């Protein structure tokens, strides 16, 4: 996210507590090596409630990879791939659930924006990056696709368009 900080008028802060999130214009939940344990850590610091409040007030929240997984309703880890915790409630900001798998998906990838709402002007734009995750999403009817990789939905947003995520880094 350092390249974001290089943009004129943009200030990037790495928040350590809930109070630091109060004045944010945008909250980015980055990737992680252990989604469940990091979500538990966010909860222990009260940051989960601050993120949910921000989103419910219309503030932008973007999740990348593990941060994307945290935005869903539930995280399932029946084989203890990431944690000893078999199931954990997510932030419930996106209509999806994630089940962790033993095999990790890693790939260079190109996606195409196919969105509605404020992202409509970006339709057809190709974005390049990489994916590295061990989870499969189960999307609910209120998950609004905005990014496809190889014809499959990779990124979704909520109906209001202020919470979105993707596995693409």
Coordinates of N, CA and C in Angstrom, one line a residue:
X1 N 0.8 -1.2 0.0 CA 0.0 0.0 0.0 C 0.9 1.3 0.0
X2 N 2.2 1.1 -0.1 CA 3.0 2.3 -0.1 C 2.8 3.1 -1.4
X3 N 2.5 2.5 -2.5 CA 2.2 3.3 -3.7 C 1.0 4.2 -3.5
X4 N 0.0 3.8 -2.7 CA -1.1 4.6 -2.4 C -0.7 5.9 -1.7
X5 N 0.2 5.7 -0.8 CA 0.7 6.9 0.0 C 1.5 7.9 -0.9
X6 N 1.9 7.5 -2.0 CA 2.6 8.4 -2.9 C 1.7 9.3 -3.7
X7 N 0.4 9.0 -3.7 CA -0.6 9.8 -4.4 C -0.8 11.2 -3.8
X8 N -0.9 12.2 -4.6 CA -1.1 13.6 -4.0 C -2.4 13.6 -3.2
X9 N -2.3 14.2 -2.0 CA -3.5 14.3 -1.2 C -3.9 13.1 -0.4
X10 N -3.1 12.0 -0.5 CA -3.4 10.8 0.2 C -2.5 10.6 1.4
X11 N -3.0 10.3 2.5 CA -2.2 10.0 3.7 C -2.6 8.6 4.2
X12 N -1.6 7.7 4.3 CA -1.9 6.4 4.7 C -1.4 6.2 6.1
X13 N -2.3 5.7 7.0 CA -1.9 5.4 8.4 C -2.1 3.9 8.6
X14 N -1.2 3.3 9.4 CA -1.4 1.9 9.8 C -2.0 1.9 11.2
X15 N -3.3 1.7 11.3 CA -4.0 1.8 12.6 C -3.7 0.7 13.5
X16 N -3.5 1.0 14.8 CA -3.2 0.0 15.8 C -4.4 -0.2 16.8
X17 N -5.3 0.8 16.7 CA -6.5 0.7 17.6 C -7.7 1.3 17.0
X18 N -8.8 1.1 17.6 CA -10.1 1.6 17.1 C -10.2 3.1 16.9
X19 N -9.6 3.8 17.9 CA -9.7 5.3 17.8 C -9.1 5.8 16.5
X20 N -8.0 5.2 16.1 CA -7.3 5.6 14.9 C -8.1 5.4 13.6
X21 N -9.2 4.7 13.7 CA -10.0 4.4 12.5 C -11.2 5.5 12.4
X22 N -11.4 6.2 13.5 CA -12.6 7.1 13.5 C -12.6 8.2 12.4
X23 N -11.4 8.7 12.1 CA -11.4 9.8 11.1 C -11.0 9.3 9.7
X24 N -11.0 8.0 9.5 CA -10.6 7.4 8.1 C -11.7 7.7 7.1
X25 N -11.2 8.0 5.9 CA -12.0 8.1 4.7 C -12.3 6.7 4.1
X26 N -11.2 5.9 4.2 CA -11.2 4.6 3.6 C -10.5 3.7 4.6
X27 N -11.0 2.5 4.9 CA -10.3 1.5 5.7 C -10.0 0.3 4.7
X28 N -8.7 0.0 4.7 CA -8.3 -1.2 3.9 C -7.8 -2.3 4.9
X29 N -8.5 -3.4 4.7 CA -8.0 -4.6 5.5 C -7.1 -5.4 4.5
X30 N -5.8 -5.5 4.9 CA -4.9 -6.1 3.9 C -4.9 -7.6 4.1
X31 N -4.1 -8.3 3.3 CA -4.0 -9.7 3.3 C -3.3 -10.1 4.6
X32 N -3.3 -11.3 5.0 CA -2.8 -11.8 6.2 C -2.3 -13.3 6.0
X33 N -1.5 -13.8 6.8 CA -1.1 -15.2 6.8 C -2.0 -16.0 7.6
X34 N -2.8 -15.4 8.5 CA -3.7 -16.2 9.3 C -5.0 -15.3 9.6
X35 N -5.9 -15.5 8.7 CA -7.2 -14.7 8.7 C -7.9 -14.8 10.1
X36 N -8.1 -16.0 10.5 CA -8.9 -16.2 11.8 C -8.2 -15.6 13.0
X37 N -6.9 -15.8 13.2 CA -6.2 -15.3 14.3 C -6.1 -13.8 14.2
X38 N -6.0 -13.2 13.0 CA -5.9 -11.8 12.9 C -7.3 -11.1 13.1
X39 N -8.3 -11.8 12.7 CA -9.7 -11.3 13.0 C -9.9 -11.3 14.5
X40 N -9.5 -12.3 15.2 CA -9.6 -12.4 16.7 C -8.9 -11.2 17.3
X41 N -7.7 -10.9 16.8 CA -6.9 -9.8 17.3 C -7.6 -8.5 17.1
X42 N -8.2 -8.3 15.9 CA -9.0 -7.1 15.6 C -10.1 -6.9 16.7
X43 N -10.8 -8.1 17.0 CA -11.8 -8.0 18.0 C -11.3 -7.7 19.3
X44 N -10.2 -8.3 19.7 CA -9.6 -8.0 21.0 C -9.3 -6.5 21.2
X45 N -9.0 -5.8 20.1 CA -8.6 -4.4 20.2 C -9.8 -3.5 19.8
X46 N -11.0 -4.1 19.6 CA -12.2 -3.3 19.4 C -12.2 -2.7 18.0
X47 N -11.3 -3.1 17.1 CA -11.3 -2.6 15.8 C -12.4 -3.1 14.9
X48 N -12.9 -4.3 15.2 CA -13.9 -4.9 14.4 C -15.2 -4.0 14.4
X49 N -15.5 -3.6 15.6 CA -16.7 -2.7 15.8 C -16.5 -1.4 15.1
X50 N -15.3 -0.8 15.1 CA -15.1 0.4 14.5 C -15.2 0.3 13.0
X51 N -14.7 -0.8 12.4 CA -14.8 -1.1 11.0 C -16.3 -1.2 10.6
X52 N -17.1 -1.9 11.3 CA -18.5 -2.1 11.0 C -19.2 -0.8 11.1
X53 N -18.9 0.0 12.2 CA -19.6 1.3 12.3 C -19.3 2.2 11.1
X54 N -18.0 2.2 10.7 CA -17.6 3.0 9.5 C -18.4 2.6 8.3
X55 N -18.5 1.3 8.1 CA -19.2 0.8 6.9 C -20.7 1.1 7.0
X56 N -21.3 0.9 8.1 CA -22.7 1.2 8.3 C -23.1 2.6 8.1
X57 N -22.1 3.5 8.4 CA -22.3 5.0 8.1 C -22.1 5.4 6.7
X58 N -21.7 4.4 5.8 CA -21.5 4.7 4.4 C -20.0 4.8 4.1
X59 N -19.1 4.7 5.1 CA -17.7 4.8 4.8 C -17.2 3.6 4.0
X60 N -16.1 3.9 3.2 CA -15.6 2.8 2.3 C -14.7 1.9 3.1
X61 N -14.9 0.6 2.8 CA -14.1 -0.5 3.4 C -13.7 -1.4 2.2
X62 N -12.4 -1.7 2.1 CA -11.9 -2.6 1.1 C -11.1 -3.7 1.7
X63 N -11.4 -4.9 1.3 CA -10.6 -6.0 1.9 C -9.8 -6.7 0.8
X64 N -8.6 -7.0 1.0 CA -7.7 -7.7 0.1 C -7.4 -9.1 0.7
X65 N -7.7 -10.1 -0.1 CA -7.3 -11.5 0.3 C -7.9 -11.8 1.7
X66 N -7.0 -12.0 2.7 CA -7.5 -12.3 4.1 C -8.4 -11.2 4.6
X67 N -8.1 -10.0 4.3 CA -9.0 -8.9 4.7 C -10.4 -9.0 4.0
X68 N -10.4 -9.5 2.8 CA -11.7 -9.8 2.1 C -12.4 -10.9 2.8
X69 N -11.7 -11.9 3.2 CA -12.4 -13.0 3.9 C -13.0 -12.6 5.2
X70 N -12.4 -11.7 5.9 CA -12.9 -11.2 7.2 C -14.2 -10.4 7.0
X71 N -14.4 -9.9 5.8 CA -15.6 -9.1 5.6 C -16.9 -9.9 5.5
X72 N -16.8 -11.2 5.3 CA -17.9 -12.1 5.1 C -18.7 -12.4 6.4
X73 N -19.7 -13.2 6.3 CA -20.5 -13.6 7.4 C -19.8 -14.6 8.4
X74 N -19.2 -15.6 7.8 CA -18.5 -16.6 8.6 C -17.3 -17.1 7.9
X75 N -16.4 -17.6 8.8 CA -15.2 -18.2 8.3 C -15.2 -19.7 8.9
X76 N -15.1 -20.6 8.0 CA -15.1 -22.0 8.4 C -13.7 -22.7 8.2
X77 N -13.3 -23.3 9.2 CA -12.0 -24.0 9.1 C -12.1 -25.4 9.7
X78 N -12.9 -26.3 9.1 CA -13.1 -27.6 9.7 C -11.8 -28.5 9.7
X79 N -10.9 -28.2 8.8 CA -9.6 -29.0 8.8 C -8.5 -28.3 9.6
X80 N -8.8 -27.2 10.2 CA -7.8 -26.4 11.0 C -6.6 -26.1 10.1
X81 N -6.9 -25.6 8.9 CA -5.9 -25.1 8.0 C -5.2 -23.9 8.6
X82 N -5.9 -23.0 9.1 CA -5.4 -21.7 9.6 C -5.3 -21.6 11.1
X83 N -6.2 -22.3 11.8 CA -6.3 -22.1 13.2 C -6.9 -23.3 13.9
X84 N -6.9 -23.3 15.2 CA -7.6 -24.4 16.0 C -9.1 -24.0 16.1
X85 N -9.5 -22.8 15.7 CA -10.9 -22.4 15.7 C -11.6 -22.9 14.5
X86 N -12.6 -23.8 14.7 CA -13.3 -24.4 13.5 C -14.2 -23.5 12.8
X87 N -14.7 -22.4 13.5 CA -15.7 -21.5 12.8 C -15.7 -20.2 13.6
X88 N -15.7 -19.1 12.9 CA -15.7 -17.8 13.5 C -16.6 -16.9 12.7
X89 N -17.4 -16.1 13.4 CA -18.2 -15.0 12.7 C -17.3 -14.0 12.1
X90 N -17.6 -13.6 10.9 CA -16.9 -12.6 10.2 C -17.5 -11.2 10.6
X91 N -17.1 -10.2 9.9 CA -17.6 -8.8 10.1 C -19.0 -8.6 9.6
X92 N -19.5 -9.6 8.8 CA -20.9 -9.6 8.2 C -21.1 -8.3 7.4
X93 N -20.2 -7.9 6.6 CA -20.3 -6.7 5.8 C -20.5 -7.1 4.3
X94 N -20.2 -8.4 4.0 CA -20.4 -8.9 2.6 C -21.2 -10.2 2.8
X95 N -22.1 -10.5 1.8 CA -22.9 -11.7 1.9 C -22.2 -12.9 1.3
X96 N -21.3 -13.4 2.1 CA -20.5 -14.6 1.7 C -19.9 -15.3 3.0
X97 N -19.6 -16.5 2.8 CA -18.9 -17.3 3.8 C -17.7 -17.9 3.1
X98 N -16.7 -18.2 3.9 CA -15.4 -18.7 3.4 C -15.1 -20.0 4.1
X99 N -14.8 -21.0 3.4 CA -14.3 -22.3 3.9 C -12.8 -22.5 3.5
X100 N -12.0 -22.6 4.5 CA -10.5 -22.8 4.2 C -10.3 -24.2 3.7
X101 N -9.4 -24.3 2.8 CA -9.0 -25.6 2.2 C -7.5 -25.9 2.5
X102 N -7.2 -27.1 2.4 CA -5.8 -27.5 2.7 C -4.8 -27.0 1.6
X103 N -5.3 -27.0 0.4 CA -4.4 -26.5 -0.7 C -4.5 -25.0 -0.9
X104 N -3.4 -24.4 -1.0 CA -3.3 -22.9 -1.2 C -3.3 -22.6 -2.7
X105 N -4.1 -21.7 -3.1 CA -4.2 -21.2 -4.5 C -3.2 -20.1 -4.7
X106 N -2.2 -20.3 -5.6 CA -1.3 -19.2 -5.9 C -1.2 -19.1 -7.4
X107 N -1.3 -17.8 -7.8 CA -1.3 -17.6 -9.3 C -1.1 -16.1 -9.6
X108 N -0.4 -15.9 -10.7 CA -0.4 -14.5 -11.3 C -1.8 -14.5 -12.0
X109 N -2.4 -13.4 -11.9 CA -3.8 -13.3 -12.4 C -4.1 -11.9 -13.0
X110 N -5.0 -12.0 -14.0 CA -5.6 -10.8 -14.6 C -7.1 -10.9 -14.4
X111 N -7.7 -9.8 -13.9 CA -9.1 -9.8 -13.8 C -9.7 -8.6 -14.6
X112 N -11.0 -8.7 -14.8 CA -11.7 -7.7 -15.6 C -12.8 -7.2 -14.7
X113 N -12.9 -5.9 -14.6 CA -13.9 -5.2 -13.8 C -15.3 -5.3 -14.5
X114 N -16.3 -5.9 -13.9 CA -17.6 -6.0 -14.4 C -18.5 -5.6 -13.2
X115 N -18.8 -4.3 -13.1 CA -19.5 -3.8 -12.0 C -20.7 -2.9 -12.3
X116 N -21.4 -2.6 -11.2 CA -22.5 -1.7 -11.3 C -22.2 -0.5 -10.3
X117 N -23.1 0.5 -10.3 CA -22.9 1.5 -9.3 C -21.7 2.4 -9.7
X118 N -21.0 2.9 -8.6 CA -19.9 3.8 -8.8 C -18.7 3.2 -9.6
X119 N -18.6 1.9 -9.7 CA -17.5 1.3 -10.5 C -17.8 1.1 -12.0
X120 N -19.0 1.4 -12.4 CA -19.5 1.2 -13.8 C -18.5 1.8 -14.8
X121 N -17.9 2.9 -14.5 CA -17.0 3.6 -15.5 C -15.7 2.7 -15.7
X122 N -15.5 1.8 -14.8 CA -14.3 1.0 -14.9 C -14.5 -0.3 -15.6
X123 N -15.8 -0.6 -16.0 CA -16.1 -1.8 -16.6 C -15.2 -2.1 -17.8
X124 N -14.7 -3.3 -17.9 CA -13.8 -3.7 -19.0 C -12.4 -3.4 -18.7
X125 N -12.0 -2.7 -17.7 CA -10.7 -2.5 -17.3 C -10.0 -3.8 -16.8
X126 N -8.8 -4.0 -17.3 CA -8.1 -5.2 -16.8 C -7.2 -4.8 -15.7
X127 N -7.2 -5.6 -14.6 CA -6.2 -5.4 -13.5 C -5.4 -6.6 -13.3
X128 N -4.1 -6.4 -13.1 CA -3.2 -7.5 -12.9 C -2.7 -7.6 -11.5
X129 N -2.4 -8.8 -11.0 CA -1.8 -9.0 -9.7 C -1.5 -10.5 -9.5
X130 N -1.6 -10.8 -8.2 CA -1.4 -12.2 -7.8 C -2.4 -12.6 -6.8
X131 N -2.6 -13.9 -6.7 CA -3.5 -14.5 -5.7 C -2.7 -15.5 -4.9
X132 N -2.9 -15.5 -3.6 CA -2.4 -16.5 -2.7 C -3.3 -16.7 -1.5
X133 N -4.1 -17.7 -1.6 CA -5.1 -17.9 -0.5 C -5.5 -19.3 -0.4
X134 N -6.1 -19.7 0.7 CA -6.5 -21.1 1.0 C -8.0 -21.1 1.4
X135 N -8.8 -20.5 0.6 CA -10.2 -20.4 0.9 C -11.1 -20.4 -0.3
X136 N -12.3 -20.9 -0.1 CA -13.3 -20.9 -1.1 C -14.5 -20.1 -0.6
X137 N -15.0 -19.2 -1.4 CA -16.1 -18.4 -1.1 C -17.4 -19.0 -1.5
X138 N -18.4 -18.9 -0.6 CA -19.8 -19.3 -0.9 C -20.6 -18.0 -0.9
X139 N -21.0 -17.5 -2.1 CA -21.6 -16.2 -2.2 C -23.1 -16.3 -2.0
X140 N -23.6 -15.3 -1.2 CA -25.1 -15.2 -1.0 C -25.7 -14.3 -2.1
X141 N -27.0 -14.3 -2.1 CA -27.7 -13.5 -3.2 C -27.4 -12.0 -3.2
X142 N -27.0 -11.5 -2.0 CA -26.7 -10.1 -1.9 C -25.3 -9.7 -2.2
X143 N -24.4 -10.7 -2.6 CA -23.0 -10.4 -2.9 C -23.1 -9.9 -4.4
X144 N -22.6 -8.7 -4.6 CA -22.6 -8.1 -5.9 C -21.3 -8.2 -6.6
X145 N -21.1 -9.0 -7.6 CA -19.8 -9.2 -8.3 C -19.3 -7.8 -8.9
X146 N -18.0 -7.6 -8.8 CA -17.4 -6.5 -9.4 C -16.1 -6.8 -10.1
X147 N -15.5 -8.0 -9.9 CA -14.3 -8.4 -10.5 C -14.3 -9.9 -10.9
X148 N -14.0 -10.2 -12.1 CA -13.9 -11.6 -12.5 C -12.5 -12.0 -13.0
X149 N -12.1 -13.2 -12.7 CA -10.8 -13.7 -13.2 C -11.2 -15.0 -13.9
X150 N -10.8 -15.1 -15.1 CA -11.1 -16.3 -15.9 C -12.6 -16.6 -15.9
X151 N -13.4 -15.6 -15.9 CA -14.9 -15.8 -16.0 C -15.5 -16.1 -14.6
X152 N -14.7 -16.3 -13.6 CA -15.3 -16.6 -12.3 C -15.2 -15.3 -11.4
X153 N -16.2 -15.2 -10.6 CA -16.3 -14.1 -9.7 C -15.1 -14.2 -8.7
X154 N -14.3 -13.1 -8.6 CA -13.2 -13.1 -7.6 C -13.5 -12.0 -6.6
X155 N -14.1 -10.9 -7.0 CA -14.4 -9.8 -6.0 C -15.9 -9.5 -6.0
X156 N -16.3 -9.2 -4.8 CA -17.7 -8.8 -4.6 C -17.8 -7.6 -3.7
X157 N -19.0 -6.9 -3.8 CA -19.2 -5.8 -2.9 C -20.6 -5.9 -2.4
X158 N -21.0 -5.0 -1.4 CA -22.3 -5.0 -0.9 C -23.2 -4.2 -1.8
X159 N -24.5 -4.2 -1.6 CA -25.5 -3.5 -2.5 C -25.2 -2.0 -2.5
X160 N -24.8 -1.4 -1.4 CA -24.5 0.0 -1.4 C -23.2 0.4 -2.1
X161 N -22.3 -0.6 -2.3 CA -21.1 -0.3 -3.0 C -20.0 0.3 -2.2
X162 N -20.2 0.4 -0.9 CA -19.1 1.0 -0.1 C -18.2 -0.1 0.6
X163 N -18.6 -1.4 0.5 CA -17.7 -2.4 1.0 C -17.4 -3.4 -0.1
X164 N -16.2 -3.6 -0.4 CA -15.8 -4.5 -1.5 C -14.5 -5.2 -1.2
X165 N -14.3 -6.3 -1.8 CA -13.1 -7.1 -1.6 C -12.8 -7.9 -2.8
X166 N -11.5 -8.5 -2.8 CA -11.1 -9.3 -3.8 C -9.9 -10.1 -3.3
X167 N -9.6 -11.3 -3.9 CA -8.4 -12.0 -3.6 C -7.2 -11.4 -4.3
X168 N -7.4 -10.6 -5.3 CA -6.3 -10.1 -6.2 C -5.5 -9.1 -5.4
X169 N -4.2 -9.3 -5.3 CA -3.3 -8.3 -4.7 C -2.8 -7.4 -5.8

